[in-house]
PDB file of C-alpha atoms in Angstrom:
ATOM      1  CA  MET L 685     142.358 124.385 127.342  1.00 64.00           C
ATOM      2  CA  ASN L 686     143.844 121.229 128.810  1.00 82.00           C
ATOM      3  CA  TYR L 687     142.222 117.802 128.876  1.00 83.00           C
ATOM      4  CA  THR L 688     140.965 118.116 132.479  1.00 83.00           C
ATOM      5  CA  ASP L 689     139.067 121.281 131.622  1.00 84.00           C
ATOM      6  CA  ALA L 690     137.591 119.503 128.604  1.00 85.00           C
ATOM      7  CA  ILE L 691     136.332 116.649 130.804  1.00 86.00           C
ATOM      8  CA  VAL L 692     135.476 118.440 134.036  1.00 86.00           C
ATOM      9  CA  GLY L 693     134.830 121.976 132.832  1.00 86.00           C
ATOM     10  CA  ASN L 694     136.820 125.061 133.642  1.00 86.00           C
ATOM     11  CA  SER L 695     136.395 126.899 136.926  1.00 84.00           C
ATOM     12  CA  SER L 696     135.007 130.033 135.280  1.00 86.00           C
ATOM     13  CA  GLU L 697     131.982 128.098 133.931  1.00 87.00           C
ATOM     14  CA  PHE L 698     131.409 125.544 136.711  1.00 90.00           C
ATOM     15  CA  ASN L 699     131.570 125.831 140.481  1.00 90.00           C
ATOM     16  CA  PHE L 700     133.233 123.156 142.609  1.00 92.00           C
ATOM     17  CA  GLU L 701     130.088 121.043 143.077  1.00 90.00           C
ATOM     18  CA  GLU L 702     129.339 121.011 139.359  1.00 91.00           C
ATOM     19  CA  ARG L 703     132.916 120.046 138.527  1.00 92.00           C
ATOM     20  CA  LEU L 704     132.745 117.277 141.136  1.00 90.00           C
ATOM     21  CA  VAL L 705     129.577 115.870 139.539  1.00 90.00           C
ATOM     22  CA  ASN L 706     131.240 116.015 136.117  1.00 91.00           C
ATOM     23  CA  VAL L 707     134.340 114.144 137.253  1.00 91.00           C
ATOM     24  CA  THR L 708     132.258 111.606 139.198  1.00 88.00           C
ATOM     25  CA  THR L 709     130.017 110.740 136.270  1.00 90.00           C
ATOM     26  CA  PHE L 710     132.972 110.604 133.868  1.00 92.00           C
ATOM     27  CA  SER L 711     134.894 108.334 136.260  1.00 90.00           C
ATOM     28  CA  ALA L 712     131.840 106.106 136.566  1.00 87.00           C
ATOM     29  CA  LEU L 713     131.736 105.805 132.766  1.00 90.00           C
ATOM     30  CA  ILE L 714     135.336 104.618 132.694  1.00 91.00           C
ATOM     31  CA  MET L 715     134.813 102.175 135.581  1.00 87.00           C
ATOM     32  CA  LEU L 716     131.679 100.728 133.995  1.00 86.00           C
ATOM     33  CA  MET L 717     133.420 100.279 130.663  1.00 90.00           C
ATOM     34  CA  LEU L 718     136.320  98.483 132.364  1.00 89.00           C
ATOM     35  CA  SER L 719     133.843  96.352 134.324  1.00 85.00           C
ATOM     36  CA  ILE L 720     132.184  95.162 131.125  1.00 87.00           C
ATOM     37  CA  ILE L 721     135.563  94.196 129.672  1.00 90.00           C
ATOM     38  CA  THR L 722     136.747  92.339 132.781  1.00 87.00           C
ATOM     39  CA  ASN L 723     133.402  90.576 133.206  1.00 82.00           C
ATOM     40  CA  GLN L 724     133.591  89.358 129.617  1.00 87.00           C
ATOM     41  CA  LEU L 725     137.144  88.110 130.168  1.00 89.00           C
ATOM     42  CA  ASN L 726     136.082  86.313 133.363  1.00 84.00           C
ATOM     43  CA  HIS L 727     132.976  84.812 131.701  1.00 83.00           C
ATOM     44  CA  LEU L 728     130.553  86.264 134.233  1.00 76.00           C
ATOM     45  CA  SER L 729     126.807  86.460 133.725  1.00 76.00           C
ATOM     46  CA  VAL L 730     125.720  88.021 130.448  1.00 82.00           C
ATOM     47  CA  PHE L 731     122.710  89.543 132.169  1.00 81.00           C
ATOM     48  CA  PHE L 732     125.047  91.293 134.632  1.00 78.00           C
ATOM     49  CA  ASN L 733     126.868  92.832 131.684  1.00 84.00           C
ATOM     50  CA  TYR L 734     123.526  94.077 130.360  1.00 86.00           C
ATOM     51  CA  VAL L 735     122.872  95.751 133.713  1.00 81.00           C
ATOM     52  CA  ILE L 736     126.316  97.351 133.606  1.00 83.00           C
ATOM     53  CA  PHE L 737     125.764  98.485 130.009  1.00 90.00           C
ATOM     54  CA  ILE L 738     122.454 100.110 130.953  1.00 88.00           C
ATOM     55  CA  GLY L 739     124.318 101.869 133.766  1.00 86.00           C
ATOM     56  CA  PHE L 740     126.992 102.943 131.289  1.00 91.00           C
ATOM     57  CA  LEU L 741     124.373 104.491 128.996  1.00 93.00           C
ATOM     58  CA  ALA L 742     122.580 106.155 131.895  1.00 90.00           C
ATOM     59  CA  PHE L 743     125.789 107.629 133.320  1.00 90.00           C
ATOM     60  CA  GLY L 744     126.660 108.821 129.818  1.00 94.00           C
ATOM     61  CA  VAL L 745     123.376 110.694 129.673  1.00 94.00           C
ATOM     62  CA  SER L 746     124.014 112.083 133.158  1.00 93.00           C
ATOM     63  CA  TYR L 747     127.460 113.289 132.132  1.00 94.00           C
ATOM     64  CA  TYR L 748     126.011 114.928 129.021  1.00 95.00           C
ATOM     65  CA  VAL L 749     123.295 116.626 131.046  1.00 94.00           C
ATOM     66  CA  SER L 750     125.783 117.861 133.633  1.00 92.00           C
ATOM     67  CA  ARG L 751     128.712 118.856 131.428  1.00 92.00           C
ATOM     68  CA  ILE L 752     127.154 119.965 128.145  1.00 92.00           C
ATOM     69  CA  LEU L 753     123.667 121.112 129.166  1.00 92.00           C
ATOM     70  CA  GLN L 754     124.993 122.407 132.532  1.00 91.00           C
ATOM     71  CA  LYS L 755     122.002 121.083 134.489  1.00 92.00           C
ATOM     72  CA  THR L 756     123.809 119.602 137.473  1.00 91.00           C
ATOM     73  CA  THR L 757     120.746 119.140 139.677  1.00 92.00           C
ATOM     74  CA  LEU L 758     119.046 117.049 137.005  1.00 93.00           C
ATOM     75  CA  ALA L 759     122.227 114.995 136.563  1.00 91.00           C
ATOM     76  CA  ILE L 760     122.380 114.289 140.320  1.00 89.00           C
ATOM     77  CA  GLN L 761     118.738 113.208 140.271  1.00 90.00           C
ATOM     78  CA  LEU L 762     119.419 110.891 137.311  1.00 88.00           C
ATOM     79  CA  VAL L 763     122.419 109.326 139.059  1.00 85.00           C
ATOM     80  CA  THR L 764     120.337 108.749 142.186  1.00 85.00           C
ATOM     81  CA  ILE L 765     117.564 107.050 140.210  1.00 86.00           C
ATOM     82  CA  ILE L 766     120.106 104.957 138.305  1.00 83.00           C
ATOM     83  CA  CYS L 767     121.679 103.738 141.523  1.00 78.00           C
ATOM     84  CA  TYR L 768     118.382 102.858 143.182  1.00 80.00           C
ATOM     85  CA  VAL L 769     117.170 100.960 140.120  1.00 81.00           C
ATOM     86  CA  LEU L 770     120.346  99.124 139.049  1.00 77.00           C
ATOM     87  CA  LEU L 771     122.010  98.289 142.375  1.00 75.00           C
ATOM     88  CA  PRO L 772     119.493  95.556 143.341  1.00 76.00           C
ATOM     89  CA  PHE L 773     120.072  93.831 139.990  1.00 74.00           C
ATOM     90  CA  ALA L 774     123.825  94.146 140.377  1.00 70.00           C
ATOM     91  CA  TRP L 775     123.594  92.778 143.930  1.00 70.00           C
ATOM     92  CA  HIS L 776     121.657  89.736 142.758  1.00 69.00           C
ATOM     93  CA  TYR L 777     123.833  88.919 139.744  1.00 68.00           C
ATOM     94  CA  ASN L 778     127.180  89.733 141.371  1.00 65.00           C
ATOM     95  CA  GLN L 779     127.368  87.261 144.260  1.00 63.00           C
ATOM     96  CA  GLY L 780     125.438  89.352 146.806  1.00 63.00           C
ATOM     97  CA  MET L 781     127.487  90.244 149.879  1.00 63.00           C
ATOM     98  CA  THR L 782     130.659  88.598 148.547  1.00 62.00           C
ATOM     99  CA  GLY L 783     130.621  90.559 145.271  1.00 60.00           C
ATOM    100  CA  THR L 784     131.791  94.088 144.575  1.00 59.00           C
ATOM    101  CA  THR L 785     128.315  95.619 144.566  1.00 61.00           C
ATOM    102  CA  THR L 786     128.558  96.377 148.281  1.00 60.00           C
ATOM    103  CA  PHE L 787     131.480  98.702 147.520  1.00 59.00           C
ATOM    104  CA  TYR L 788     129.469 100.545 144.879  1.00 61.00           C
ATOM    105  CA  PHE L 789     126.488 100.783 147.209  1.00 60.00           C
ATOM    106  CA  PHE L 790     128.501 102.598 149.867  1.00 62.00           C
ATOM    107  CA  ILE L 791     130.024 104.940 147.289  1.00 61.00           C
ATOM    108  CA  PHE L 792     126.652 105.908 145.846  1.00 60.00           C
ATOM    109  CA  VAL L 793     125.068 106.347 149.257  1.00 60.00           C
ATOM    110  CA  GLN L 794     127.636 109.083 149.877  1.00 58.00           C
ATOM    111  CA  LEU L 795     126.435 111.001 146.808  1.00 54.00           C
TER     112      LEU L 795
END
């Protein structure tokens, strides 16, 4: 078993959609972790880092539900709820239209 199968799941256990959800939630975990680090280095709002950390925990739960418990539909529902709840906070604390939250909004709308 290679590292991609360990993260995404092998094709005999997961169909394409399930593997896509696994890789999306895992990628979101990495991006959120890097966001916390860069925000700390740039001395951005502490509250914004709390919002990102809550997102990190929630995406971690979604990844666990999708990859380990193999309940992809529930994981998609969790990601949708996470996005609808946390994006307004991120928009407010990340400079509104001039911040990066607009990019994340358009990505999550596509899910």
